[in-house]
Amino acid sequence: MISDKPILKLLILILIFTSILPAYGQKRKNKKNQQKDTFEEYLMDTMNVFPVNKISDYKGSYTRYFELLHTKLEITPDFEKRSISGIATLKLKAQFYKQSELVLDAKGMDFDTVSWSLDQYVAPMQYAYDGMKLKIQLPQAVGRKDTFEIKIQYTAHTHELNDMQKVLGQGAYFINSHKTNPYRATILWTQGETETSSCWFPTLDASNQRTTQEIYVTVADSMTTISNGTLISQTKNTDGSRTDYWRQNQTHTPYLFALIVGPYLKYEDKWRDKEVSYYALEPYFKDVQEVFGRTPEMMEYFSDLFYYDYPWDNYKQVAVYDFTAGAMENTTISVFHEGMMCSRQDLLDKYWGEDLIIAHELVHQWFGDLVTCESWSQITLNESFANYGEYLWLEKWKGIDDAHVHWYNRYNSYLHEYTYQKVEPIIQNYYTLPKDVFDRHRYEKGGMALHLLRKYIGDEAFFEGLGEYLKANEFQSAEVHQLRMAFEKVTGQDLNWFFDQWWYQPGHPNVEIAHKYDEEHKEVVLDFYQKQILHPNAEIPVHKIILDVDLIFPDTVVRHMVTLSNKQDRIRISSPSKPLTINFDPGKLQVWEAEYTYADDELRTIYNRSSYVLDKIFVINQLKKKGDFKVVADILLPQMENQHWFVREKIMELAASFDSSNQKILLKKLLPYLYSDKVFERYNTLLALQKLKDPEIILTAKNLLQTDSSNQIRATCLRILLDSLGKDAYAFAKPWMNVKNVHLESAIVKILAENPKAEDLPYFERSMLSILHHYARDIFVPFEKYILAVDIETFKKGLGIVNNVIQNEYPNNRVIQAKAMIDRLKKMEIGINGMTETKKTLILNMPN
């Protein structure tokens, strides 16, 4: 799964504060001004919660009292009531010890009947229910040789769950079920990770359970259903409904169950002899193959790479509205956020398209679905691999340079969390909520640790080891030690030190590096000092580091591999002559923070002689610290056109940070990139020119608005014109109001707010009801300014639109921003920014 924490962040924080005290965070001090070993308490988005009791607070895998063998659901969704009703039939047996009570996870349900059958004996059951757990007293004790069935007639009220459970997840989501949003289809989708499948059917909701599955789902005949496995049959009923029968013959865990219902169209593709399908709503169907079309190529690539063919009968992909995560890897069916509902035109603004998220979820079909983490503390076995799968696909599709760029961005994402939010091992058995471990440690750091392992043991051993792990643990749950043992079986090495260091210990090395040439002994002398940051809640150990070092000479580069294993290491390397410089970690793929001191000529040497993108980025970052434009211009600007696009992007960012006295030199270098064949390069150039206050920027914006193919660039042009022309930008925005695009809408509403007209209210309404919820603030803040300036009738209509959002939309960021806007207006004094007494009265009378 790709997480989407910002939506639920506030509610989760409240829950953590009320349930766990004290909780401490840490904030590293500014490196330039304060000592690194000093900390202060810091309120964070994600908080470190350290165990009070290492026994009672331990979060391990759930005890398996029963083994769930098969799940059969016969269900009917009720869109009006936002509930699911039907019959769940579970086939089980005792795990080992005899059992007389079965406890099922079943959240927010009503039950009509509960019965069991064993050896042709059928009987109603006595049960107790507390709103979360269904406790069933079995008529007789059952052992591990006794297979029995429990049949439960139930109704799941997913929309009526308590607020805490909704934060954790409500399992099934009815979107626009009352058809109050004219810009959205009515759909149902489910989301089971972490433990919310039990919100829409009774089950043993644990990642170390595996079951085969059947789903009979009855819906309106106009609707399409999508679920795990294969669609076996469709039966039309006399009342105009239809019953679809889906069957999943291979076992998988309950959190991977999925059901999507909506007016979807199906595009059929193929990989080898297996069906690959992409589902889309009608407005996006014509371009759905453009979005997902490289999936079969990915399936072939990963099948070969992992030494294990794609394991399921088929593969399906679909995007839904208001998804609670970025995407989810349900078995045979990946569900994506609505940003994947995009056109060929939208893809112009995405250099990597949507391939990374597609690759991420596809890799989960092996790592997460075929082999599943046995507990959430072991989520690295799912998410670290999917994260690394993004890198692997870029390596194949775009090349090693783009893969390294992706690595760099992921590294910085992890480093931000490490620096400002939390420091803990990847394997974390102490957390408050399962959502706590879906973070940059388990995703990014875990993915980078896998890359370090690949580099250490070599490609052939690494990928063969993955195949060994998958074959040994297929259709089972696993923990990290089983991954380690697979690599040890292949390589013959003891890798316990590596896994202990990277998976079971917190943090990463923080290394000071110095180098000199010993003329007397003809040796290069390298000094390393691991000065691991002190942390109030985590002791970061000295790491064993396998490091490549390049000695760069005028005519050659000599590589050495050194091993660091102490807090202080001095390495001597024989060298007949003094090198021009030394490039530590060529390629810059170590997971560490390293401090170097280089002279300008040494940085020039690394920049010119290294072929690695991230070595050049390292030089750019070093020059940024120096702040000397002359040096920057001397080293970076020559041959700029021959550099990788990411290098040019960083040069532009650095160039735009200098003062205007050097503007002419920079403008001359940047202008050609306004006409690059890469959209993002044109976009970054336009931003750089704007920061440099190019005197021709208004004319440039007007021209690009008419000639460029990118909506993101058009939106940037509109913002430039708004900044320069104010209300007069309205004329330039008007022609683009019929284009549905998140970038354009975010820019246009700001212009409309500066020139408020009643006739533009429908544009705000469409944007508020259909914009990606991540961008909701971009719409609601300008709308607040707009309605305060318009006439009273338009004001009333505007409040009605906002109230519709609050009352009827799924509670995501749109609802949060709508409520925040109303709260701000309620606090506003009469006479401020257009707040009249009449408008104030209307605001105060709005329903809560």
Coordinates of N, CA and C in Angstrom, one line a residue, residues 650-768:
K650 N 18.7 21.1 -10.8 CA 19.3 21.6 -9.6 C 20.2 22.8 -9.8
I651 N 20.8 22.9 -11.0 CA 21.6 24.1 -11.4 C 20.6 25.3 -11.5
M652 N 19.5 25.0 -12.1 CA 18.5 26.1 -12.2 C 18.0 26.6 -10.8
E653 N 17.8 25.7 -9.9 CA 17.3 26.1 -8.6 C 18.4 26.9 -7.9
L654 N 19.7 26.4 -8.0 CA 20.8 27.1 -7.4 C 21.0 28.5 -8.1
A655 N 20.9 28.6 -9.4 CA 21.1 29.8 -10.1 C 20.1 30.9 -9.7
A656 N 18.8 30.4 -9.5 CA 17.7 31.3 -9.2 C 17.8 31.9 -7.8
S657 N 18.7 31.3 -7.0 CA 18.9 31.7 -5.6 C 19.9 32.9 -5.5
F658 N 20.6 33.2 -6.6 CA 21.6 34.3 -6.5 C 21.0 35.6 -6.8
D659 N 21.7 36.7 -6.4 CA 21.1 38.0 -6.6 C 21.1 38.5 -8.0
S660 N 20.4 39.6 -8.3 CA 20.1 40.0 -9.6 C 21.4 40.5 -10.4
S661 N 22.5 40.8 -9.7 CA 23.7 41.3 -10.4 C 24.2 40.3 -11.4
N662 N 23.9 39.0 -11.2 CA 24.4 38.0 -12.1 C 23.2 37.5 -13.0
Q663 N 22.2 38.3 -13.1 CA 21.0 37.8 -13.8 C 21.2 37.6 -15.3
K664 N 21.9 38.5 -15.9 CA 22.1 38.4 -17.4 C 22.8 37.1 -17.8
I665 N 23.8 36.7 -17.0 CA 24.5 35.4 -17.3 C 23.5 34.3 -17.2
L666 N 22.7 34.3 -16.1 CA 21.8 33.2 -15.9 C 20.7 33.1 -16.9
L667 N 20.1 34.3 -17.2 CA 19.0 34.3 -18.2 C 19.5 33.8 -19.5
K668 N 20.7 34.1 -19.9 CA 21.2 33.6 -21.2 C 21.3 32.1 -21.2
K669 N 21.7 31.6 -20.1 CA 21.8 30.1 -20.0 C 20.5 29.4 -19.9
L670 N 19.5 30.0 -19.3 CA 18.2 29.3 -19.0 C 17.2 29.4 -20.1
L671 N 17.2 30.5 -20.9 CA 16.2 30.7 -21.9 C 16.0 29.6 -22.8
P672 N 17.1 28.9 -23.3 CA 16.8 27.8 -24.3 C 16.0 26.7 -23.7
Y673 N 16.0 26.5 -22.4 CA 15.3 25.4 -21.8 C 13.8 25.6 -21.7
L674 N 13.3 26.8 -22.1 CA 11.9 27.1 -22.2 C 11.3 26.2 -23.3
Y675 N 12.2 25.8 -24.2 CA 11.7 25.0 -25.4 C 12.3 23.6 -25.4
S676 N 12.6 23.1 -24.2 CA 13.0 21.7 -24.1 C 11.8 20.8 -24.5
D677 N 12.2 19.6 -24.9 CA 11.1 18.6 -25.2 C 10.6 17.9 -24.0
K678 N 11.2 18.2 -22.8 CA 10.7 17.7 -21.5 C 9.8 18.8 -20.8
V679 N 8.6 18.4 -20.5 CA 7.7 19.4 -19.9 C 8.2 19.9 -18.6
F680 N 8.7 19.0 -17.7 CA 9.1 19.4 -16.4 C 10.3 20.3 -16.5
E681 N 11.1 20.2 -17.6 CA 12.3 21.1 -17.7 C 11.8 22.5 -18.1
R682 N 10.8 22.5 -19.0 CA 10.2 23.8 -19.3 C 9.6 24.5 -18.1
Y683 N 8.9 23.6 -17.3 CA 8.3 24.1 -16.1 C 9.3 24.7 -15.1
N684 N 10.4 23.9 -14.9 CA 11.4 24.4 -13.9 C 12.1 25.6 -14.4
T685 N 12.3 25.7 -15.7 CA 12.9 26.9 -16.3 C 12.0 28.2 -16.1
L686 N 10.7 28.0 -16.3 CA 9.8 29.1 -16.1 C 9.8 29.6 -14.7
L687 N 9.8 28.6 -13.7 CA 9.9 29.0 -12.3 C 11.2 29.8 -12.0
A688 N 12.3 29.3 -12.5 CA 13.6 29.9 -12.3 C 13.6 31.4 -12.9
L689 N 13.0 31.5 -14.1 CA 12.9 32.9 -14.7 C 12.1 33.8 -13.8
Q690 N 11.0 33.2 -13.3 CA 10.1 34.0 -12.4 C 10.8 34.5 -11.2
K691 N 11.6 33.6 -10.5 CA 12.4 34.0 -9.3 C 13.5 35.0 -9.7
L692 N 14.0 34.9 -10.9 CA 15.1 35.9 -11.3 C 14.5 37.2 -11.7
K693 N 13.1 37.3 -11.7 CA 12.5 38.5 -12.1 C 12.9 38.9 -13.5
D694 N 12.8 38.0 -14.4 CA 13.1 38.2 -15.9 C 12.1 39.3 -16.3
P695 N 12.7 40.4 -16.9 CA 11.8 41.6 -17.3 C 10.8 41.2 -18.4
E696 N 11.1 40.1 -19.1 CA 10.2 39.6 -20.2 C 9.2 38.5 -19.7
I697 N 9.1 38.4 -18.4 CA 8.4 37.2 -17.9 C 6.9 37.3 -18.2
I698 N 6.3 38.5 -18.3 CA 4.9 38.7 -18.6 C 4.7 38.2 -20.1
L699 N 5.5 38.7 -21.0 CA 5.4 38.4 -22.4 C 5.6 36.8 -22.6
T700 N 6.6 36.3 -21.8 CA 6.9 34.9 -21.9 C 5.6 34.1 -21.4
A701 N 5.0 34.5 -20.3 CA 3.8 33.8 -19.8 C 2.7 33.9 -20.8
K702 N 2.5 35.0 -21.4 CA 1.4 35.2 -22.4 C 1.6 34.2 -23.6
N703 N 2.8 34.1 -24.0 CA 3.1 33.3 -25.2 C 3.0 31.8 -24.8
L704 N 3.5 31.4 -23.7 CA 3.5 30.0 -23.3 C 2.1 29.6 -23.0
L705 N 1.2 30.5 -22.5 CA -0.1 30.1 -22.2 C -0.9 29.7 -23.5
Q706 N -0.5 30.2 -24.6 CA -1.1 29.9 -25.9 C -0.4 28.8 -26.6
T707 N 0.9 28.6 -26.4 CA 1.6 27.7 -27.3 C 2.1 26.4 -26.6
D708 N 2.2 26.4 -25.2 CA 2.7 25.2 -24.6 C 1.6 24.2 -24.4
S709 N 2.0 22.9 -24.5 CA 1.0 21.8 -24.4 C 0.7 21.4 -23.0
S710 N 1.4 21.9 -22.0 CA 1.3 21.4 -20.6 C 0.3 22.3 -19.8
N711 N -0.6 21.6 -19.1 CA -1.5 22.4 -18.3 C -0.8 22.9 -17.0
Q712 N 0.2 22.2 -16.6 CA 0.9 22.7 -15.4 C 1.6 24.0 -15.8
I713 N 2.2 24.1 -17.0 CA 2.9 25.3 -17.4 C 1.8 26.4 -17.6
R714 N 0.7 26.0 -18.2 CA -0.3 27.0 -18.4 C -0.8 27.6 -17.1
A715 N -0.9 26.8 -16.1 CA -1.3 27.2 -14.7 C -0.3 28.1 -14.2
T716 N 1.0 27.8 -14.3 CA 2.1 28.7 -13.8 C 2.0 30.0 -14.5
C717 N 1.7 30.0 -15.8 CA 1.6 31.3 -16.6 C 0.5 32.1 -16.0
L718 N -0.6 31.5 -15.7 CA -1.7 32.3 -15.1 C -1.4 32.9 -13.8
R719 N -0.6 32.1 -13.0 CA -0.2 32.7 -11.7 C 0.8 33.9 -11.9
I720 N 1.6 33.8 -12.9 CA 2.6 34.9 -13.2 C 1.8 36.1 -13.6
L721 N 0.7 35.9 -14.4 CA -0.1 37.0 -14.9 C -0.9 37.6 -13.8
L722 N -1.4 36.8 -12.9 CA -2.1 37.3 -11.7 C -1.2 38.2 -10.9
D723 N 0.0 37.7 -10.6 CA 1.0 38.5 -9.8 C 1.3 39.8 -10.5
S724 N 1.4 39.8 -11.8 CA 1.8 41.0 -12.6 C 0.6 41.9 -12.9
L725 N -0.5 41.3 -13.3 CA -1.6 42.1 -13.8 C -2.8 42.3 -12.9
G726 N -2.8 41.5 -11.8 CA -4.0 41.6 -10.9 C -5.3 41.2 -11.6
K727 N -6.3 42.0 -11.4 CA -7.6 41.7 -12.0 C -7.6 41.5 -13.5
D728 N -6.7 42.1 -14.2 CA -6.6 42.0 -15.6 C -6.2 40.6 -16.1
A729 N -5.8 39.7 -15.2 CA -5.5 38.4 -15.5 C -6.8 37.6 -15.9
Y730 N -7.9 38.1 -15.5 CA -9.2 37.4 -15.7 C -9.4 37.0 -17.2
A731 N -9.1 37.9 -18.1 CA -9.3 37.7 -19.5 C -8.4 36.5 -20.0
F732 N -7.3 36.3 -19.4 CA -6.4 35.2 -19.8 C -6.9 33.9 -19.2
A733 N -7.6 34.0 -18.0 CA -8.1 32.7 -17.4 C -9.3 32.2 -18.0
K734 N -10.2 33.1 -18.5 CA -11.5 32.7 -19.0 C -11.5 31.6 -20.0
P735 N -10.6 31.6 -21.0 CA -10.7 30.6 -22.0 C -10.4 29.2 -21.5
W736 N -9.7 29.1 -20.3 CA -9.3 27.8 -19.8 C -10.3 27.2 -18.8
M737 N -11.4 27.9 -18.6 CA -12.3 27.4 -17.5 C -13.1 26.2 -17.9
N738 N -13.1 25.8 -19.2 CA -13.8 24.6 -19.6 C -12.9 23.4 -19.5
V739 N -11.6 23.6 -19.2 CA -10.6 22.4 -19.1 C -10.6 21.9 -17.7
K740 N -10.8 20.6 -17.5 CA -10.8 20.0 -16.2 C -9.4 19.5 -15.9
N741 N -8.7 20.3 -15.0 CA -7.3 19.9 -14.7 C -7.0 20.6 -13.4
V742 N -6.4 19.8 -12.5 CA -6.2 20.3 -11.1 C -5.3 21.5 -11.0
H743 N -4.3 21.5 -11.9 CA -3.3 22.6 -11.9 C -4.0 23.9 -12.4
L744 N -4.7 23.8 -13.5 CA -5.4 25.0 -14.0 C -6.5 25.5 -13.0
E745 N -7.3 24.6 -12.4 CA -8.3 25.0 -11.5 C -7.7 25.7 -10.3
S746 N -6.6 25.2 -9.8 CA -6.0 25.8 -8.6 C -5.5 27.3 -8.9
A747 N -5.1 27.5 -10.2 CA -4.7 28.8 -10.6 C -5.9 29.7 -10.9
I748 N -6.9 29.2 -11.6 CA -8.0 30.0 -12.1 C -8.8 30.5 -10.9
V749 N -9.1 29.7 -9.9 CA -9.9 30.2 -8.8 C -9.3 31.4 -8.1
K750 N -8.0 31.5 -8.0 CA -7.3 32.6 -7.4 C -7.6 33.9 -8.2
I751 N -7.6 33.7 -9.5 CA -7.9 34.9 -10.4 C -9.4 35.3 -10.3
L752 N -10.3 34.3 -10.2 CA -11.7 34.6 -10.1 C -12.0 35.3 -8.7
A753 N -11.2 35.0 -7.7 CA -11.4 35.6 -6.4 C -11.0 37.1 -6.4
E754 N -10.1 37.4 -7.3 CA -9.7 38.8 -7.5 C -10.7 39.6 -8.3
N755 N -11.5 39.0 -9.1 CA -12.4 39.6 -10.0 C -13.8 38.9 -9.9
P756 N -14.4 39.0 -8.7 CA -15.6 38.2 -8.4 C -16.8 38.5 -9.2
K757 N -17.4 37.5 -9.9 CA -18.6 37.6 -10.7 C -19.5 36.5 -10.3
A758 N -20.8 36.8 -10.2 CA -21.8 35.8 -9.8 C -21.8 34.7 -10.9
E759 N -21.5 35.0 -12.1 CA -21.6 34.0 -13.2 C -20.5 32.9 -13.0
D760 N -19.5 33.1 -12.2 CA -18.4 32.2 -12.0 C -18.6 31.2 -10.9
L761 N -19.8 31.4 -10.1 CA -20.0 30.4 -9.0 C -20.1 29.0 -9.5
P762 N -20.7 28.6 -10.6 CA -20.6 27.2 -11.0 C -19.2 26.6 -11.2
Y763 N -18.3 27.5 -11.6 CA -16.9 27.0 -11.7 C -16.4 26.6 -10.3
F764 N -16.6 27.5 -9.3 CA -16.2 27.1 -8.0 C -16.9 25.8 -7.5
E765 N -18.2 25.7 -7.8 CA -18.9 24.5 -7.4 C -18.3 23.3 -8.0
R766 N -18.0 23.3 -9.3 CA -17.4 22.1 -9.9 C -16.1 21.8 -9.3
S767 N -15.3 22.8 -9.0 CA -14.0 22.6 -8.4 C -14.1 22.0 -7.0
M768 N -15.0 22.6 -6.2 CA -15.1 22.1 -4.8 C -15.6 20.7 -4.7

